[in-house]
mmCIF file of C-alpha atoms in Angstrom:
data_model
loop_
_atom_site.group_PDB
_atom_site.id
_atom_site.type_symbol
_atom_site.label_atom_id
_atom_site.label_comp_id
_atom_site.label_asym_id
_atom_site.label_seq_id
_atom_site.Cartn_x
_atom_site.Cartn_y
_atom_site.Cartn_z
ATOM 1 C CA MET A 1 25.809 10.929 11.139
ATOM 2 C CA PRO A 2 24.585 13.031 8.179
ATOM 3 C CA ARG A 3 20.852 13.621 8.035
ATOM 4 C CA PRO A 4 19.208 11.315 5.489
ATOM 5 C CA THR A 5 17.206 12.056 2.379
ATOM 6 C CA ILE A 6 13.632 10.759 2.467
ATOM 7 C CA LEU A 7 11.548 10.456 -0.691
ATOM 8 C CA GLN A 8 7.753 10.393 -0.421
ATOM 9 C CA ILE A 9 5.660 9.523 -3.464
ATOM 10 C CA ILE A 10 1.991 10.394 -3.911
ATOM 11 C CA PRO A 11 -0.144 10.644 -7.081
ATOM 12 C CA LYS A 12 -1.238 14.280 -6.729
ATOM 13 C CA LEU A 13 -0.992 16.945 -4.056
ATOM 14 C CA ASP A 14 -4.565 18.160 -3.971
ATOM 15 C CA THR A 15 -6.846 18.137 -0.935
ATOM 16 C CA GLY A 16 -7.046 15.033 1.255
ATOM 17 C CA GLY A 17 -5.643 13.296 4.315
ATOM 18 C CA ALA A 18 -2.762 11.565 2.524
ATOM 19 C CA GLU A 19 -1.726 14.840 0.918
ATOM 20 C CA ILE A 20 -1.800 16.752 4.197
ATOM 21 C CA SER A 21 0.191 13.995 5.910
ATOM 22 C CA THR A 22 2.784 14.266 3.143
ATOM 23 C CA LEU A 23 3.225 17.962 3.904
ATOM 24 C CA GLU A 24 3.417 17.323 7.641
ATOM 25 C CA ILE A 25 6.249 14.831 7.184
ATOM 26 C CA VAL A 26 8.079 17.239 4.876
ATOM 27 C CA ASP A 27 7.800 19.798 7.671
ATOM 28 C CA ALA A 28 9.161 17.385 10.288
ATOM 29 C CA LEU A 29 12.051 16.236 8.102
ATOM 30 C CA VAL A 30 13.158 19.763 7.288
ATOM 31 C CA LYS A 31 13.030 20.712 10.974
ATOM 32 C CA CYS A 32 15.312 17.727 11.663
ATOM 33 C CA GLY A 33 17.778 18.900 9.042
ATOM 34 C CA ALA A 34 16.935 16.059 6.659
ATOM 35 C CA THR A 35 16.250 16.398 2.940
ATOM 36 C CA ALA A 36 12.585 15.943 2.006
ATOM 37 C CA LEU A 37 11.716 14.984 -1.576
ATOM 38 C CA VAL A 38 8.176 14.473 -2.889
ATOM 39 C CA ALA A 39 7.556 12.750 -6.218
ATOM 40 C CA THR A 40 4.142 13.735 -7.566
ATOM 41 C CA GLU A 41 2.213 14.599 -10.699
ATOM 42 C CA GLY A 42 1.123 18.012 -9.415
ATOM 43 C CA GLY A 43 -1.727 19.619 -7.518
ATOM 44 C CA ARG A 44 -2.701 22.725 -5.627
ATOM 45 C CA LEU A 45 -0.471 21.888 -2.630
ATOM 46 C CA MET A 46 2.805 21.594 -4.557
ATOM 47 C CA GLY A 47 3.822 25.102 -3.560
ATOM 48 C CA GLU A 48 3.359 24.214 0.103
ATOM 49 C CA VAL A 49 6.082 21.561 -0.140
ATOM 50 C CA GLU A 50 8.553 24.163 -1.335
ATOM 51 C CA LYS A 51 7.445 26.700 1.287
ATOM 52 C CA LEU A 52 8.211 24.128 3.967
ATOM 53 C CA GLY A 53 11.694 23.563 2.535
ATOM 54 C CA GLY A 54 11.000 20.367 0.632
ATOM 55 C CA GLU A 55 11.595 19.636 -3.031
ATOM 56 C CA ILE A 56 9.141 18.485 -5.690
ATOM 57 C CA VAL A 57 10.204 15.767 -8.132
ATOM 58 C CA PRO A 58 7.785 15.918 -11.095
ATOM 59 C CA MET A 59 6.618 12.457 -12.126
ATOM 60 C CA ALA A 60 3.544 10.821 -13.660
ATOM 61 C CA ALA A 61 2.846 9.292 -10.250
ATOM 62 C CA ALA A 62 -0.921 9.042 -10.703
ATOM 63 C CA THR A 63 -0.737 6.653 -13.636
ATOM 64 C CA LYS A 64 -2.046 3.097 -13.507
ATOM 65 C CA ASN A 65 -0.587 2.250 -16.900
ATOM 66 C CA PRO A 66 1.747 -0.735 -16.296
ATOM 67 C CA LEU A 67 4.334 0.486 -18.793
ATOM 68 C CA THR A 68 4.480 3.946 -17.260
ATOM 69 C CA MET A 69 4.610 2.472 -13.763
ATOM 70 C CA TRP A 70 7.571 0.337 -14.845
ATOM 71 C CA ALA A 71 9.262 3.378 -16.370
ATOM 72 C CA ASN A 72 8.650 5.287 -13.139
ATOM 73 C CA SER A 73 10.439 2.569 -11.179
ATOM 74 C CA GLY A 74 13.533 3.167 -13.286
ATOM 75 C CA LYS A 75 13.323 6.929 -12.784
ATOM 76 C CA LEU A 76 12.925 6.447 -9.045
ATOM 77 C CA ALA A 77 15.902 4.073 -8.884
ATOM 78 C CA ALA A 78 18.039 6.620 -10.719
ATOM 79 C CA LEU A 79 16.863 9.376 -8.367
ATOM 80 C CA ILE A 80 17.607 7.222 -5.311
ATOM 81 C CA ARG A 81 21.172 6.705 -6.491
ATOM 82 C CA GLN A 82 21.710 10.325 -7.561
ATOM 83 C CA ARG A 83 20.376 11.860 -4.350
ATOM 84 C CA SER A 84 21.474 9.129 -1.910
ATOM 85 C CA VAL A 85 17.888 8.568 -0.824
ATOM 86 C CA GLY A 86 17.680 6.561 2.402
ATOM 87 C CA ILE A 87 13.985 5.609 2.399
ATOM 88 C CA ILE A 88 11.196 5.718 -0.163
ATOM 89 C CA HIS A 89 7.778 6.194 1.438
ATOM 90 C CA ALA A 90 4.706 5.452 -0.696
ATOM 91 C CA ARG A 91 1.253 6.820 0.108
ATOM 92 C CA SER A 92 -0.886 5.320 -2.662
ATOM 93 C CA ARG A 93 -1.140 2.009 -4.488
ATOM 94 C CA ALA A 94 -0.143 2.740 -8.088
ATOM 95 C CA PRO A 95 3.034 4.689 -7.237
ATOM 96 C CA ALA A 96 3.761 2.177 -4.475
ATOM 97 C CA TRP A 97 4.379 -0.518 -7.092
ATOM 98 C CA SER A 98 6.955 1.696 -8.815
ATOM 99 C CA ALA A 99 8.474 2.576 -5.443
ATOM 100 C CA LEU A 100 8.683 -1.072 -4.338
ATOM 101 C CA ILE A 101 10.534 -2.074 -7.492
ATOM 102 C CA ALA A 102 12.897 0.899 -7.163
ATOM 103 C CA ALA A 103 13.564 0.123 -3.493
ATOM 104 C CA ARG A 104 14.374 -3.503 -4.260
ATOM 105 C CA ARG A 105 16.675 -2.486 -7.131
ATOM 106 C CA THR A 106 18.618 -0.070 -4.937
ATOM 107 C CA GLY A 107 18.467 -1.939 -1.635
ATOM 108 C CA ILE A 108 16.878 0.840 0.415
ATOM 109 C CA PRO A 109 13.962 0.455 2.864
ATOM 110 C CA PHE A 110 10.444 0.723 1.491
ATOM 111 C CA VAL A 111 7.799 2.304 3.752
ATOM 112 C CA THR A 112 4.079 2.566 3.093
ATOM 113 C CA THR A 113 1.238 4.396 4.756
ATOM 114 C CA TYR A 114 -2.070 2.580 4.374
ATOM 115 C CA HIS A 115 -4.352 5.613 4.193
ATOM 116 C CA GLY A 116 -7.642 4.057 3.064
ATOM 117 C CA ALA A 117 -9.823 1.003 3.452
ATOM 118 C CA TYR A 118 -9.426 0.277 -0.305
ATOM 119 C CA GLY A 119 -12.286 -1.487 -2.040
ATOM 120 C CA GLY A 120 -12.074 -4.819 -3.835
ATOM 121 C CA THR A 121 -10.765 -7.287 -1.306
ATOM 122 C CA SER A 122 -10.519 -10.477 -3.360
ATOM 123 C CA GLY A 123 -8.547 -11.853 -6.282
ATOM 124 C CA LEU A 124 -6.596 -9.519 -8.498
ATOM 125 C CA LYS A 125 -7.750 -6.357 -6.734
ATOM 126 C CA ASN A 126 -6.585 -7.621 -3.357
ATOM 127 C CA ALA A 127 -3.199 -8.478 -4.867
ATOM 128 C CA TYR A 128 -2.998 -4.957 -6.315
ATOM 129 C CA ASN A 129 -3.887 -3.413 -2.942
ATOM 130 C CA GLY A 130 -1.390 -5.702 -1.237
ATOM 131 C CA VAL A 131 1.572 -3.579 -2.264
ATOM 132 C CA MET A 132 0.612 -1.258 0.598
ATOM 133 C CA ALA A 133 1.313 -4.107 3.043
ATOM 134 C CA ARG A 134 4.717 -4.974 1.575
ATOM 135 C CA GLY A 135 6.689 -2.212 3.218
ATOM 136 C CA ASP A 136 9.600 -2.885 5.530
ATOM 137 C CA ALA A 137 7.399 -0.805 7.794
ATOM 138 C CA VAL A 138 3.665 -0.456 7.135
ATOM 139 C CA ILE A 139 2.074 2.562 8.794
ATOM 140 C CA ALA A 140 -1.636 2.206 9.534
ATOM 141 C CA ASN A 141 -3.484 5.443 10.223
ATOM 142 C CA SER A 142 -5.779 3.793 12.793
ATOM 143 C CA ALA A 143 -6.315 0.558 14.673
ATOM 144 C CA TYR A 144 -9.199 -0.120 12.284
ATOM 145 C CA THR A 145 -6.817 0.130 9.313
ATOM 146 C CA ALA A 146 -4.240 -2.060 11.035
ATOM 147 C CA LYS A 147 -6.875 -4.755 11.511
ATOM 148 C CA LEU A 148 -7.764 -4.590 7.806
ATOM 149 C CA ILE A 149 -4.123 -4.929 6.798
ATOM 150 C CA THR A 150 -3.618 -7.964 9.000
ATOM 151 C CA GLU A 151 -6.809 -9.688 7.882
ATOM 152 C CA ARG A 152 -6.325 -9.049 4.173
ATOM 153 C CA HIS A 153 -2.592 -9.332 3.669
ATOM 154 C CA ALA A 154 -1.046 -11.053 6.728
ATOM 155 C CA PRO A 155 2.219 -9.066 6.734
ATOM 156 C CA PRO A 156 5.149 -10.372 8.796
ATOM 157 C CA ALA A 157 4.862 -9.805 12.539
ATOM 158 C CA GLY A 158 6.088 -6.417 13.684
ATOM 159 C CA ARG A 159 5.773 -4.694 10.319
ATOM 160 C CA VAL A 160 2.523 -2.785 11.009
ATOM 161 C CA ARG A 161 2.754 0.398 13.100
ATOM 162 C CA ILE A 162 -0.356 2.330 14.147
ATOM 163 C CA ILE A 163 0.227 6.066 13.795
ATOM 164 C CA HIS A 164 -2.954 8.106 13.905
ATOM 165 C CA ARG A 165 -3.171 11.200 11.744
ATOM 166 C CA GLY A 166 -2.448 14.402 13.594
ATOM 167 C CA VAL A 167 -4.026 17.802 14.002
ATOM 168 C CA ASP A 168 -1.966 20.990 14.015
ATOM 169 C CA LEU A 169 -3.161 22.409 17.325
ATOM 170 C CA ALA A 170 -1.688 25.829 16.591
ATOM 171 C CA LYS A 171 -3.593 26.061 13.314
ATOM 172 C CA PHE A 172 -6.767 24.444 14.668
ATOM 173 C CA ASP A 173 -7.093 26.713 17.685
ATOM 174 C CA PRO A 174 -10.344 28.616 18.307
ATOM 175 C CA LYS A 175 -8.360 31.512 19.790
ATOM 176 C CA ALA A 176 -6.276 31.867 16.616
ATOM 177 C CA ILE A 177 -9.139 32.687 14.239
ATOM 178 C CA PRO A 178 -9.920 36.427 13.993
ATOM 179 C CA ALA A 179 -13.547 37.512 13.892
ATOM 180 C CA ASP A 180 -13.246 39.184 10.495
ATOM 181 C CA ARG A 181 -11.990 35.943 8.960
ATOM 182 C CA LEU A 182 -14.992 34.070 10.358
ATOM 183 C CA ALA A 183 -17.384 36.755 9.152
ATOM 184 C CA ALA A 184 -15.934 36.618 5.636
ATOM 185 C CA LEU A 185 -16.216 32.827 5.497
ATOM 186 C CA LYS A 186 -19.786 32.845 6.775
ATOM 187 C CA ALA A 187 -20.708 35.504 4.212
ATOM 188 C CA SER A 188 -19.126 33.440 1.422
ATOM 189 C CA TRP A 189 -21.363 30.542 2.439
ATOM 190 C CA GLY A 190 -24.431 32.768 2.483
ATOM 191 C CA VAL A 191 -25.318 31.986 6.112
ATOM 192 C CA PRO A 192 -27.289 34.777 7.806
ATOM 193 C CA GLU A 193 -25.878 36.163 11.047
ATOM 194 C CA GLY A 194 -27.043 34.436 14.199
ATOM 195 C CA ARG A 195 -28.000 31.129 12.588
ATOM 196 C CA PRO A 196 -26.515 27.953 14.139
ATOM 197 C CA ILE A 197 -24.367 25.970 11.678
ATOM 198 C CA ILE A 198 -24.293 22.207 11.217
ATOM 199 C CA LEU A 199 -21.146 21.489 9.180
ATOM 200 C CA GLN A 200 -20.566 18.448 7.019
ATOM 201 C CA ALA A 201 -17.002 18.840 5.757
ATOM 202 C CA ALA A 202 -16.574 16.130 3.120
ATOM 203 C CA ARG A 203 -16.014 15.874 -0.586
ATOM 204 C CA LEU A 204 -19.198 15.209 -2.530
ATOM 205 C CA ALA A 205 -19.089 11.421 -2.838
ATOM 206 C CA SER A 206 -21.981 9.034 -2.243
ATOM 207 C CA TRP A 207 -20.307 7.154 0.621
ATOM 208 C CA LYS A 208 -19.881 10.374 2.622
ATOM 209 C CA GLY A 209 -23.560 10.189 3.554
ATOM 210 C CA HIS A 210 -24.939 13.495 2.268
ATOM 211 C CA HIS A 211 -28.312 11.922 1.495
ATOM 212 C CA THR A 212 -28.555 10.651 5.071
ATOM 213 C CA VAL A 213 -27.929 14.171 6.355
ATOM 214 C CA ILE A 214 -30.616 15.591 4.052
ATOM 215 C CA GLU A 215 -33.116 12.986 5.266
ATOM 216 C CA ALA A 216 -32.261 13.725 8.909
ATOM 217 C CA ILE A 217 -32.722 17.463 8.394
ATOM 218 C CA HIS A 218 -36.041 16.805 6.660
ATOM 219 C CA LEU A 219 -37.191 14.794 9.695
ATOM 220 C CA LEU A 220 -36.147 17.538 12.093
ATOM 221 C CA ALA A 221 -37.846 20.226 10.010
ATOM 222 C CA GLN A 222 -41.069 18.214 9.911
ATOM 223 C CA ARG A 223 -41.004 17.855 13.702
ATOM 224 C CA GLY A 224 -40.205 21.512 14.343
ATOM 225 C CA GLN A 225 -36.879 20.534 15.963
ATOM 226 C CA LEU A 226 -34.496 22.231 13.545
ATOM 227 C CA GLY A 227 -34.816 25.713 14.980
ATOM 228 C CA GLU A 228 -32.888 28.244 12.914
ATOM 229 C CA ALA A 229 -30.022 25.876 12.079
ATOM 230 C CA VAL A 230 -28.423 25.853 8.630
ATOM 231 C CA VAL A 231 -26.481 22.891 7.206
ATOM 232 C CA VAL A 232 -23.309 23.675 5.268
ATOM 233 C CA MET A 233 -22.086 20.785 3.101
ATOM 234 C CA ALA A 234 -18.571 22.072 2.441
ATOM 235 C CA GLY A 235 -16.796 19.932 -0.116
ATOM 236 C CA ASP A 236 -15.588 19.698 -3.680
ATOM 237 C CA ALA A 237 -17.594 17.612 -6.176
ATOM 238 C CA GLN A 238 -14.282 16.594 -7.841
ATOM 239 C CA GLY A 239 -16.096 16.022 -11.128
ATOM 240 C CA ARG A 240 -19.097 14.236 -9.608
ATOM 241 C CA ASP A 241 -21.520 16.781 -11.017
ATOM 242 C CA GLY A 242 -24.333 14.266 -11.318
ATOM 243 C CA TYR A 243 -24.087 13.464 -7.619
ATOM 244 C CA ARG A 244 -24.155 17.148 -6.708
ATOM 245 C CA GLU A 245 -27.193 17.722 -8.914
ATOM 246 C CA GLY A 246 -28.930 14.787 -7.223
ATOM 247 C CA LEU A 247 -28.324 16.321 -3.804
ATOM 248 C CA ILE A 248 -29.713 19.663 -4.965
ATOM 249 C CA ALA A 249 -32.795 17.957 -6.397
ATOM 250 C CA ARG A 250 -33.483 16.164 -3.098
ATOM 251 C CA ILE A 251 -33.004 19.401 -1.150
ATOM 252 C CA GLN A 252 -35.472 21.145 -3.457
ATOM 253 C CA ASP A 253 -37.970 18.291 -3.158
ATOM 254 C CA TYR A 254 -38.031 18.863 0.602
ATOM 255 C CA GLY A 255 -38.111 22.659 0.317
ATOM 256 C CA LEU A 256 -34.853 22.951 2.245
ATOM 257 C CA GLU A 257 -33.004 25.301 -0.120
ATOM 258 C CA SER A 258 -32.535 27.914 2.616
ATOM 259 C CA ARG A 259 -31.499 25.292 5.173
ATOM 260 C CA ILE A 260 -28.940 23.153 3.304
ATOM 261 C CA LEU A 261 -26.133 24.923 1.421
ATOM 262 C CA LEU A 262 -23.483 23.482 -0.925
ATOM 263 C CA PRO A 263 -20.770 26.153 -1.186
ATOM 264 C CA GLY A 264 -18.115 23.874 -2.719
ATOM 265 C CA HIS A 265 -14.498 23.456 -1.620
ATOM 266 C CA CYS A 266 -13.461 25.203 1.598
ATOM 267 C CA ALA A 267 -9.803 26.169 1.894
ATOM 268 C CA ASP A 268 -10.172 27.409 5.485
ATOM 269 C CA MET A 269 -11.023 24.333 7.545
ATOM 270 C CA PRO A 270 -9.995 25.848 10.912
ATOM 271 C CA GLY A 271 -12.387 28.719 10.203
ATOM 272 C CA ALA A 272 -15.092 26.322 9.048
ATOM 273 C CA PHE A 273 -14.964 24.250 12.232
ATOM 274 C CA ALA A 274 -14.755 27.408 14.343
ATOM 275 C CA LEU A 275 -18.085 28.471 12.839
ATOM 276 C CA ALA A 276 -19.672 25.056 13.376
ATOM 277 C CA ASP A 277 -22.075 24.608 16.257
ATOM 278 C CA LEU A 278 -22.093 20.928 15.352
ATOM 279 C CA ALA A 279 -19.968 18.824 12.966
ATOM 280 C CA VAL A 280 -21.365 15.733 11.240
ATOM 281 C CA VAL A 281 -19.342 12.857 9.761
ATOM 282 C CA ALA A 282 -22.047 10.721 8.136
ATOM 283 C CA SER A 283 -19.958 8.242 6.140
ATOM 284 C CA THR A 284 -21.818 5.093 5.101
ATOM 285 C CA GLU A 285 -18.578 3.200 4.484
ATOM 286 C CA PRO A 286 -15.780 2.963 7.059
ATOM 287 C CA GLU A 287 -13.396 5.894 7.412
ATOM 288 C CA ALA A 288 -9.841 4.649 7.680
ATOM 289 C CA PHE A 289 -9.245 7.594 9.982
ATOM 290 C CA GLY A 290 -11.551 10.545 9.340
ATOM 291 C CA ARG A 291 -9.576 13.748 9.919
ATOM 292 C CA ALA A 292 -12.777 15.815 10.133
ATOM 293 C CA VAL A 293 -13.558 14.296 13.549
ATOM 294 C CA THR A 294 -10.298 15.337 15.193
ATOM 295 C CA GLU A 295 -10.129 18.718 13.455
ATOM 296 C CA ALA A 296 -13.664 19.565 14.580
ATOM 297 C CA SER A 297 -12.912 18.391 18.115
ATOM 298 C CA SER A 298 -9.757 20.480 18.169
ATOM 299 C CA MET A 299 -11.885 23.551 17.414
ATOM 300 C CA GLY A 300 -14.330 22.575 20.153
ATOM 301 C CA ALA A 301 -17.166 21.624 17.816
ATOM 302 C CA PRO A 302 -19.332 18.741 19.078
ATOM 303 C CA VAL A 303 -19.173 15.826 16.615
ATOM 304 C CA ILE A 304 -21.697 13.236 15.477
ATOM 305 C CA ALA A 305 -20.005 10.445 13.495
ATOM 306 C CA THR A 306 -21.020 7.034 12.239
ATOM 307 C CA ASP A 307 -19.899 4.123 14.379
ATOM 308 C CA ILE A 308 -17.878 2.310 11.706
ATOM 309 C CA GLY A 309 -14.218 2.466 10.812
ATOM 310 C CA ALA A 310 -11.956 4.703 12.899
ATOM 311 C CA PRO A 311 -14.347 7.274 14.462
ATOM 312 C CA PRO A 312 -14.958 4.996 17.481
ATOM 313 C CA GLU A 313 -11.230 5.505 18.180
ATOM 314 C CA THR A 314 -11.477 9.297 18.040
ATOM 315 C CA VAL A 315 -14.920 10.057 19.534
ATOM 316 C CA LYS A 316 -15.404 9.369 23.232
ATOM 317 C CA ILE A 317 -19.031 8.587 24.039
ATOM 318 C CA ALA A 318 -18.895 7.126 27.547
ATOM 319 C CA PRO A 319 -19.127 7.930 30.298
ATOM 320 C CA ASP A 320 -21.058 11.154 29.755
ATOM 321 C CA ALA A 321 -18.562 13.032 31.908
ATOM 322 C CA GLU A 322 -15.887 12.240 29.289
ATOM 323 C CA ARG A 323 -18.060 12.510 26.169
ATOM 324 C CA THR A 324 -16.623 14.382 23.180
ATOM 325 C CA GLY A 325 -19.407 13.535 20.710
ATOM 326 C CA TRP A 326 -21.907 10.920 19.579
ATOM 327 C CA LEU A 327 -21.790 7.826 17.365
ATOM 328 C CA VAL A 328 -24.745 6.710 15.230
ATOM 329 C CA PRO A 329 -25.329 3.799 12.819
ATOM 330 C CA PRO A 330 -24.411 4.553 9.181
ATOM 331 C CA GLY A 331 -27.212 5.452 6.797
ATOM 332 C CA ASN A 332 -29.703 5.845 9.657
ATOM 333 C CA ALA A 333 -31.411 9.224 9.220
ATOM 334 C CA GLU A 334 -33.582 8.742 12.295
ATOM 335 C CA ALA A 335 -30.587 8.106 14.564
ATOM 336 C CA LEU A 336 -28.744 11.062 13.063
ATOM 337 C CA ALA A 337 -31.763 13.317 13.561
ATOM 338 C CA GLN A 338 -31.986 12.245 17.183
ATOM 339 C CA GLY A 339 -28.262 12.899 17.637
ATOM 340 C CA ILE A 340 -28.575 16.399 16.203
ATOM 341 C CA ALA A 341 -31.547 17.145 18.447
ATOM 342 C CA THR A 342 -29.619 15.875 21.483
ATOM 343 C CA ALA A 343 -26.571 17.991 20.650
ATOM 344 C CA PHE A 344 -28.623 21.158 20.270
ATOM 345 C CA ALA A 345 -30.445 20.428 23.533
ATOM 346 C CA LEU A 346 -27.218 20.714 25.551
ATOM 347 C CA THR A 347 -27.143 23.505 28.101
ATOM 348 C CA SER A 348 -24.570 26.247 27.583
ATOM 349 C CA ALA A 349 -22.540 24.878 30.480
ATOM 350 C CA ASP A 350 -22.611 21.314 29.137
ATOM 351 C CA ARG A 351 -21.661 22.507 25.648
ATOM 352 C CA ALA A 352 -18.741 24.522 27.028
ATOM 353 C CA ALA A 353 -17.493 21.540 29.052
ATOM 354 C CA LEU A 354 -17.739 19.263 26.009
ATOM 355 C CA ARG A 355 -15.706 21.736 23.944
ATOM 356 C CA VAL A 356 -12.920 21.711 26.523
ATOM 357 C CA ARG A 357 -12.912 17.902 26.736
ATOM 358 C CA ALA A 358 -12.887 17.491 22.964
ATOM 359 C CA ARG A 359 -9.844 19.695 22.454
ATOM 360 C CA ALA A 360 -8.000 18.089 25.368
ATOM 361 C CA HIS A 361 -8.702 14.637 23.893
ATOM 362 C CA VAL A 362 -7.148 15.639 20.566
ATOM 363 C CA ALA A 363 -4.160 17.296 22.239
ATOM 364 C CA ALA A 364 -3.453 14.152 24.259
ATOM 365 C CA SER A 365 -3.759 11.593 21.456
ATOM 366 C CA PHE A 366 -4.012 13.127 17.985
ATOM 367 C CA SER A 367 -1.629 16.066 17.660
ATOM 368 C CA VAL A 368 0.421 16.494 14.499
ATOM 369 C CA GLU A 369 3.627 16.564 16.570
ATOM 370 C CA ARG A 370 2.766 13.133 17.962
ATOM 371 C CA MET A 371 2.245 11.773 14.429
ATOM 372 C CA GLN A 372 5.439 13.385 13.125
ATOM 373 C CA ALA A 373 7.553 12.080 16.007
ATOM 374 C CA ALA A 374 6.198 8.547 15.596
ATOM 375 C CA THR A 375 6.996 8.605 11.865
ATOM 376 C CA MET A 376 10.528 9.860 12.537
ATOM 377 C CA THR A 377 10.918 6.906 14.921
ATOM 378 C CA VAL A 378 9.960 4.493 12.126
ATOM 379 C CA TYR A 379 12.576 6.068 9.843
ATOM 380 C CA ASP A 380 15.175 5.824 12.624
ATOM 381 C CA GLU A 381 14.486 2.116 13.144
ATOM 382 C CA LEU A 382 15.165 1.445 9.478
ATOM 383 C CA LEU A 383 18.164 3.763 9.059
ATOM 384 C CA GLY A 384 19.806 3.846 12.487
ATOM 385 C CA THR A 385 19.450 7.631 12.560
ATOM 386 C CA SER A 386 18.259 9.984 15.307
ATOM 387 C CA LEU A 387 15.541 11.956 13.553
ATOM 388 C CA ALA A 388 13.044 11.506 16.394
ATOM 389 C CA GLN A 389 15.551 12.933 18.873
ATOM 390 C CA ALA A 390 16.252 15.878 16.582
ATOM 391 C CA PHE A 391 12.534 16.471 16.100
ATOM 392 C CA ALA A 392 11.911 16.376 19.851
ATOM 393 C CA ALA A 393 14.570 19.045 20.278
ATOM 394 C CA THR A 394 12.836 21.322 17.763
ATOM 395 C CA THR A 395 9.512 20.787 19.526
ATOM 396 C CA LEU A 396 11.004 21.705 22.902
ATOM 397 C CA HIS A 397 12.563 24.800 21.373
ATOM 398 C CA ARG A 398 9.199 25.907 19.931
ATOM 399 C CA ASN A 399 7.433 25.347 23.231
#
């Protein structure tokens, strides 16, 4: 049977979990010999699609204008017919409506990945969000997300598949990062040599909990428990300049300018987590998955995350002999401060053992190959193909 053509659609290919997952599925499809198309408006990762062997289809996929969305559905239907597309896979709500209409017009399967918790859960907004639960297969990126889908949209039994996001263990490997690369990244942040690093890798948005981190660091500094540690808040403001200025003002109020740094977007996340003595995921709203947890764990960085959303699925806290990190209540600076103090109080032997456990946990349950294979299986179920078998063969060959 000829390998199929799969079309993914996403608003923009900038930084983010949905965008990275798009690239990872392009990679898997190409390795299987399938054709991988990505309809998108643009973004800094477009070139990566082509490097992997995929093809970009330019489209105003980020629009929420109903007329443009309707026009996009016609363009997608034409593309499906012209390129014999077997499945259209939507990764965001606005383009999902265009994709759903195109799929129904052409009779091909419609797949969605429910990447976020999505606000506005009643009335018109819930109906708008509901397109992400109307796939012939609905991929949830965590058990938490699957529960949300079921509660909010009640899709037919058997439609929802839990496929956790994956980490590229070859890329996120402490042994793969040369010392000069780490030194250059640390210098770009302005962190003096020998200072422990607490890393918060998150875009600058209020729900990511930056203010909670600042308050926790203030508490630790007041108590003399911070030592020489420096906090690096690595993330793009994405136009939220007022929020960034507010963070800087709070940092200055506490006299923590030399202790809390905001270097902006970081393109080298493996290097960033390799430098981290501790990673913090302080989200005050639920993370649908939270890639930072598994990426940090893959690099052996202890993790403190809030105990809402998906992190309880990715951080093991009990028993202590299996611990990979800590969970704290959201928005609780005192609990976060205590968690940081506990993490830094670990003996060298305990820290080394935790690093080994954390990476093994990710390798067993959250590898990118596991995610790719599971997605190929979903495609196979809808098309009667053997992509998962072909992908397994490429994995065996690489290993």
